[in-house]
Amino acid sequence: MADSSMGTESADPNREEPYLYRGRIKYSPEEDARLERQHFWKIINAFRYYRTHVEERLKRCERQFRSLPRRHQQLLSGFLDKLAEIRRCMECNHEVLQAIVQNCTHMFENMEYDEDVGESQDNMRRAGPCSTFDMDKLKSTIKQFVRDWSEAGKAERDSCYMPIIEEIQKQFPPEKCDVSEVRVLVPGAGLGRLAWEIACLGYSCQGNEWSFFMLFSSNFVLNRCEEENAMTLYPWIHQFSNNKMSGDQTRAVTFPDINPHSLPPDSDFSMTAGDFLEVYTESNTWDCVATCFFIDTAHNVLEYIETIWNILKPGGVWVNLGPLLYHFENMANELSIELSYEEMKDAIMKCGFQLEVERESVLTTYTENERSMLKYLYDCVFFVARKPAALHSNSHCKDIKTSNCKELNNSVQKTTTT
């Protein structure tokens, strides 16, 4: 289908389309709550529609198979059996997805999403067609369980999460710090494994996530899964291309590989829901901000940089690993500022950060199907930037130096006792 915007551009090449993104349109509190509730149920609908979506895909495969000449069908004697196996796997996925969204209306402390608000309960429970975008998000979320909470995802976690965890331990060594007083924030926490691992080491850690797909799923695995590898998903059944073996498409992955409830009794671990830029506005609050595959989710990455600067305590550190695959780059009517790493690093320095560690070629994958004939390899940047302990007025955002655990801990205590 042709791009409907092309005619408009030809008629008026100077016309500017509105950017529809966070903060541009202000709604009343009532309207804002209504739109959030509407979005909530749209995501619930995607979870509920999953079975119908995959079933339609399988029926299309079957129709196309039966349209083949008889001699070609005979060459593919096991094809219909494969579709039947995919259908069985889909049913297993469907059961897990329905378990995930069960009782989600009460998962947030300060918001209820009752089913009888705005529409009848019957209409709310009846799943209808959802957008391709939302279904792709749901399929991606299924693969997040592999990355964060399965043994199959361990290699990927080691390449992405371990550099961040090791740097946090280096910056705030347990032998020199009371790590329970070191506050670490993980924006874009996804299903929560990185934040969970940091909390498991004794640090006070909070994960933040905006996506309802991720929030529903992280709530399920963190709060309702207690037995190791008790749940099964088939994350690759939606991939009909680049399979070497038919069985690769229908192989199972179990989760969680570790009991999420096995955190030490005195652990300080939490997850918050909401837009990072709106939730975290209090200055000088965090000792460390750890971002993994996060900064390119911004409409304007400079807002992320400014927010991280603001919420870090003087002397605090920002640890980052990831690529720059800007999420809104090709989305119509969405603001998207795409900076090179060189440009972004220059902005970080101008804001007042001091770059202490920099590795520009950390190779890693993201929700990779290890048996696929097509793989994507990210050549990521890893850096550690410090907000100066001594802030000088001649800096654009202000200036630095020092990293003393005792001083950091004292600043934490002052913050919590005032």
C-alpha positions as a printed Julia matrix, in Angstrom:
418×3 Matrix{Float64}:
   0.0     0.0    0.0
   1.34    3.42  -0.93
   2.31    5.88   1.77
  -0.68    8.18   2.18
   1.58   11.04   3.24
   3.26   11.26  -0.18
   0.43   13.26  -1.77
   0.43   15.72   1.1
   4.18   16.25   0.81
   3.89   16.92  -2.91
   1.13   19.47  -2.39
   2.91   21.33   0.41
   6.56   20.32   0.91
   7.0    22.87   3.71
   4.11   21.6    5.81
   5.18   20.2    9.18
   3.37   17.17  10.53
   2.68   17.19  14.28
   4.87   15.03  16.48
   2.73   12.85  18.7
   4.86   11.84  21.64
   5.15   12.01  25.39
   4.57   15.46  26.73
   3.45   17.24  23.55
  -0.28   16.8   24.14
  -1.62   17.65  27.6
  -4.83   16.02  28.74
  -7.0    16.53  31.76
  -6.39   14.0   34.56
  -9.71   12.33  33.69
  -8.88   12.05  30.0
  -5.36   10.9   30.77
  -6.72    8.12  33.01
  -9.23    7.12  30.33
  -6.52    6.87  27.66
  -4.26    4.87  29.96
  -7.11    2.48  30.76
  -7.84    2.17  27.04
  -4.19    1.35  26.34
  -4.15   -1.16  29.2
  -7.06   -3.1   27.72
  -5.59   -2.9   24.23
  -2.53   -4.8   25.48
  -4.69   -7.28  27.41
  -6.57   -7.86  24.16
  -3.31   -8.71  22.35
  -2.57  -11.41  24.94
  -6.08  -12.8   24.55
  -6.04  -12.66  20.76
  -2.77  -14.57  20.45
  -4.35  -17.99  19.85
  -6.63  -16.66  17.1
  -3.73  -14.85  15.44
  -1.5   -17.94  15.28
  -4.43  -20.15  14.26
  -5.12  -17.87  11.28
  -1.46  -18.15  10.27
  -1.57  -21.94  10.47
  -4.79  -22.12   8.46
  -3.13  -20.02   5.77
  -0.2   -22.44   5.7
  -2.58  -25.36   5.36
  -4.56  -23.69   2.55
  -1.38  -22.95   0.65
  -0.16  -26.53   1.11
  -3.43  -27.95  -0.21
  -3.26  -25.62  -3.22
  -0.09  -27.38  -4.35
  -0.19  -30.03  -7.06
  -0.73  -33.49  -5.65
   2.8   -34.59  -6.58
   4.25  -31.7   -4.57
   2.1   -32.49  -1.54
   3.41  -36.06  -1.65
   6.97  -34.74  -1.48
   6.07  -33.04   1.84
   4.57  -35.98   3.68
   5.26  -34.55   7.13
   4.14  -30.97   6.49
   0.66  -31.22   8.02
   2.09  -33.06  11.04
   4.47  -30.15  11.55
   1.57  -27.69  11.49
  -0.26  -29.85  14.04
   2.81  -29.72  16.31
   3.04  -25.95  15.95
  -0.65  -25.75  16.88
   0.02  -27.8   20.03
   2.9   -25.48  20.96
   0.69  -22.46  20.32
  -1.86  -23.8   22.79
   0.85  -24.09  25.44
   1.95  -20.52  24.77
  -1.67  -19.39  24.96
  -2.11  -20.94  28.4
   0.97  -19.15  29.73
  -0.12  -15.82  28.22
  -3.56  -16.11  29.8
  -1.94  -16.89  33.15
   0.2   -13.77  32.77
  -2.76  -11.41  32.33
  -4.94  -13.11  34.93
  -5.73  -10.6   37.71
  -3.59   -7.89  36.08
  -6.27   -5.29  36.88
  -5.0    -5.21  40.47
  -1.24   -5.41  39.93
  -0.58   -1.68  40.42
  -0.76   -0.13  43.87
  -2.19    3.19  42.77
  -4.36    2.28  39.76
  -7.25   -0.1   39.16
  -8.24   -1.11  35.64
 -11.69   -2.55  36.34
 -13.32   -4.32  33.43
 -16.67   -2.64  33.89
 -15.35    0.87  33.3
 -16.41    2.36  29.97
 -17.56   -0.91  28.38
 -19.56   -3.94  29.34
 -17.68   -6.79  30.95
 -18.6    -9.15  28.1
 -17.11   -6.81  25.49
 -13.93   -6.4   27.54
 -13.42  -10.15  27.82
 -14.04  -10.84  24.13
 -10.71  -10.66  22.29
 -10.83   -8.88  18.97
  -8.25   -8.37  16.22
  -5.19   -6.44  17.32
  -2.64   -4.51  15.33
   0.37   -6.18  13.74
   2.52   -3.87  15.86
   1.0    -5.13  19.13
   1.21   -8.78  18.07
   4.87   -8.34  17.13
   5.44   -6.8   20.56
   3.79   -9.8   22.19
   5.93  -12.26  20.24
   9.01  -10.25  21.22
   7.92  -10.43  24.86
   7.72  -14.22  24.63
  11.36  -14.2   23.52
  12.24  -11.96  26.47
  11.5   -14.91  28.76
  14.3   -16.76  26.98
  16.74  -13.86  27.37
  15.98  -13.07  31.02
  14.71  -16.2   32.71
  15.9   -19.35  30.93
  19.1   -21.35  30.85
  19.06  -20.88  27.06
  19.51  -17.14  27.58
  22.51  -17.4   29.9
  25.15  -16.7   27.23
  23.29  -13.59  26.12
  22.86  -12.4   29.71
  26.53  -12.96  30.36
  27.49  -10.78  27.4
  25.01   -7.98  28.21
  24.51   -7.98  31.96
  27.82   -9.19  33.38
  29.88   -6.17  32.22
  27.38   -3.9   33.99
  27.25   -6.03  37.15
  31.03   -6.32  37.32
  31.42   -2.56  36.93
  28.92   -1.89  39.73
  30.89   -4.25  41.99
  34.09   -2.46  41.0
  32.61    0.97  41.71
  30.97   -0.12  44.97
  33.03   -3.1   46.24
  31.33   -5.13  48.99
  34.56   -5.23  51.01
  34.6    -1.42  51.2
  30.91   -0.48  51.08
  27.7    -1.28  52.84
  26.16   -2.28  49.52
  22.66   -2.27  50.98
  23.02    1.54  51.16
  24.04    1.83  47.5
  20.99    2.73  45.42
  20.97    1.43  41.82
  18.33    2.26  39.23
  17.77    0.15  36.09
  15.55    1.99  33.57
  14.03   -0.1   30.8
  14.25   -3.15  33.05
  12.21   -5.43  30.77
  11.44   -8.65  32.63
  13.65   -7.58  35.52
  16.54  -10.04  35.48
  19.36   -7.47  35.48
  17.8    -5.53  38.37
  17.11   -8.81  40.19
  20.75   -9.91  39.82
  21.99   -6.59  41.18
  19.64   -6.85  44.17
  20.77  -10.44  44.69
  24.28   -9.08  45.34
  22.9    -6.96  48.17
  22.54   -3.59  46.45
  19.33   -1.6   46.84
  17.98   -1.9   43.3
  14.9    -0.66  41.5
  13.86   -1.53  37.97
  11.67    0.77  35.9
   9.59   -0.22  32.89
   7.01    1.53  30.73
   5.68   -1.23  28.45
   2.58   -3.06  29.67
   3.79   -6.12  27.74
   6.89   -6.19  29.92
   5.13   -5.14  33.11
   2.53   -7.9   32.91
   5.24  -10.46  32.18
   7.72   -9.31  34.81
   4.94   -9.25  37.41
   4.14  -12.86  36.52
   7.67  -14.22  36.67
   8.79  -12.22  39.72
   5.67  -12.64  41.85
   3.93  -15.81  40.69
   6.71  -18.19  39.63
   8.38  -19.98  42.53
   9.39  -23.36  41.09
  12.41  -23.56  38.8
  11.66  -24.44  35.16
   8.0   -25.14  35.91
   6.75  -23.1   32.94
   7.22  -23.91  29.24
   7.11  -21.66  26.2
   7.73  -22.28  22.51
   9.23  -18.91  21.48
  10.27  -19.79  17.92
   7.01  -21.16  16.45
   6.3   -17.8   14.78
   9.52  -18.05  12.74
   8.73  -19.87   9.5
  11.9   -18.79   7.68
  15.58  -19.61   8.24
  14.97  -22.89  10.09
  17.57  -25.6    9.47
  15.56  -28.37  11.1
  11.78  -28.58  11.43
  12.19  -29.35  15.12
  14.07  -26.08  15.67
  10.82  -24.18  15.21
   8.99  -26.16  17.88
  11.67  -26.59  20.52
  10.68  -25.75  24.07
  12.24  -23.35  26.55
  11.52  -23.66  30.27
  11.56  -20.85  32.81
  12.44  -19.53  35.3
  15.93  -21.03  35.47
  16.17  -19.79  39.06
  13.53  -19.15  41.69
  12.87  -15.38  41.62
  11.82  -15.62  45.28
  15.3   -16.79  46.27
  16.59  -13.27  46.95
  18.29  -12.89  50.35
  15.72  -12.07  53.07
  16.98   -8.51  53.59
  17.08   -7.64  49.87
  15.77   -4.28  48.68
  14.35   -4.93  45.22
  11.42   -3.24  43.52
   9.91   -2.54  40.11
   8.13    0.67  39.12
   5.8     1.3   36.19
   5.83    4.46  34.11
   7.75    6.73  31.78
  11.35    7.08  33.0
  11.33   10.83  32.33
   8.14   11.36  34.33
   8.75    8.97  37.22
  12.3    10.05  38.08
  12.42   13.78  38.72
  13.97   14.0   42.21
  17.52   15.33  42.1
  20.57   13.65  43.68
  18.79   10.4   44.54
  20.7     7.49  42.99
  24.28    6.28  43.41
  24.22    4.42  40.1
  22.05    4.32  36.98
  22.56    1.17  34.91
  21.21    1.2   31.35
  21.26   -1.85  29.07
  19.78   -1.59  25.55
  17.84    1.42  26.81
  19.08    4.82  25.69
  17.96    4.33  22.07
  14.34    3.96  23.24
  14.19    7.76  23.64
  12.37   10.18  21.41
  15.13   12.59  22.36
  18.16   10.92  23.94
  19.31   14.29  25.31
  16.34   14.19  27.69
  17.59   10.84  28.99
  21.08   12.25  29.51
  19.74   15.27  31.41
  17.47   13.12  33.57
  20.26   10.7   34.47
  22.48   13.65  35.36
  19.76   15.14  37.54
  18.86   12.0   39.5
  22.45   10.87  40.15
  24.05   11.98  43.4
  27.29   13.93  43.11
  29.96   11.27  42.65
  27.43    8.8   41.27
  28.02    6.76  38.11
  26.13    5.95  34.95
  26.96    2.51  33.52
  25.71    1.87  29.98
  25.84   -0.96  27.44
  23.94   -1.11  24.18
  23.59   -0.07  20.54
  21.87    2.96  19.03
  18.91    1.4   17.24
  16.56    4.34  17.67
  13.07    2.98  18.25
  11.1     5.84  16.74
  13.29    6.45  13.7
  10.85    5.14  11.12
   7.56    5.86  12.89
   5.35    8.47  11.27
   4.51   11.58  13.3
   6.87   10.59  16.12
   9.72   12.8   17.24
  13.02   10.96  16.87
  16.47   12.49  17.32
  19.08   10.06  16.0
  22.58   10.9   17.2
  25.81    9.12  16.38
  27.72    7.82  19.37
  30.27   10.57  18.76
  27.56   13.23  19.0
  25.97   11.64  22.04
  29.31   11.31  23.85
  30.02   14.97  23.18
  26.64   15.9   24.69
  27.33   13.7   27.74
  30.62   15.47  28.33
  29.09   18.93  27.84
  26.42   18.07  30.37
  29.21   17.66  32.92
  29.86   13.93  33.06
  33.41   12.6   33.16
  33.94    9.5   31.04
  35.99    7.01  33.05
  35.6     3.78  31.04
  34.85    3.36  27.35
  34.78    0.25  25.15
  33.37    0.83  21.7
  33.1    -2.76  20.49
  31.24   -5.09  22.84
  29.66   -7.82  20.72
  26.34   -9.19  21.86
  22.94  -10.4   20.66
  19.37   -9.6   21.68
  16.71  -12.35  22.03
  18.62  -14.38  19.48
  17.38  -17.68  18.11
  20.66  -19.55  18.3
  19.56  -22.12  15.71
  18.3   -19.65  13.13
  20.04  -19.28   9.78
  19.82  -15.5   10.28
  21.4   -13.81  13.28
  21.91  -10.18  14.28
  25.08   -9.19  16.13
  25.21   -5.83  17.89
  28.54   -4.04  18.12
  27.71   -2.18  21.34
  29.34    0.62  23.24
  30.07    0.25  26.95
  30.89    3.27  29.06
  31.03    4.49  32.65
  30.35    8.2   33.19
  30.62    9.92  36.56
  28.73   12.93  37.83
  31.37   15.0   39.62
  31.36   14.92  43.4
  32.43   18.59  43.39
  30.06   20.5   41.13
  31.44   23.69  39.59
  29.17   26.47  38.44
  30.98   26.94  35.11
  29.75   23.58  33.78
  26.7    23.39  31.52
  25.07   20.86  33.83
  27.94   21.12  36.4
  31.37   19.32  37.06
  33.37   16.29  38.98
  35.83   14.09  40.73
  36.02   11.42  43.43
  34.55    8.03  44.05
  34.67    7.12  47.71
  32.23    4.5   48.97
  32.16    5.96  52.46
  31.28    9.41  51.12
  28.63    7.94  48.87
  27.13    5.98  51.76
  27.07    9.07  53.93
  25.18   10.93  51.23
  22.67    8.08  51.04
  22.1     8.2   54.8
  21.57   11.95  54.73
  19.07   11.6   51.95
  17.07    8.92  53.73
  17.01   10.59  57.13
  16.0    14.09  56.13
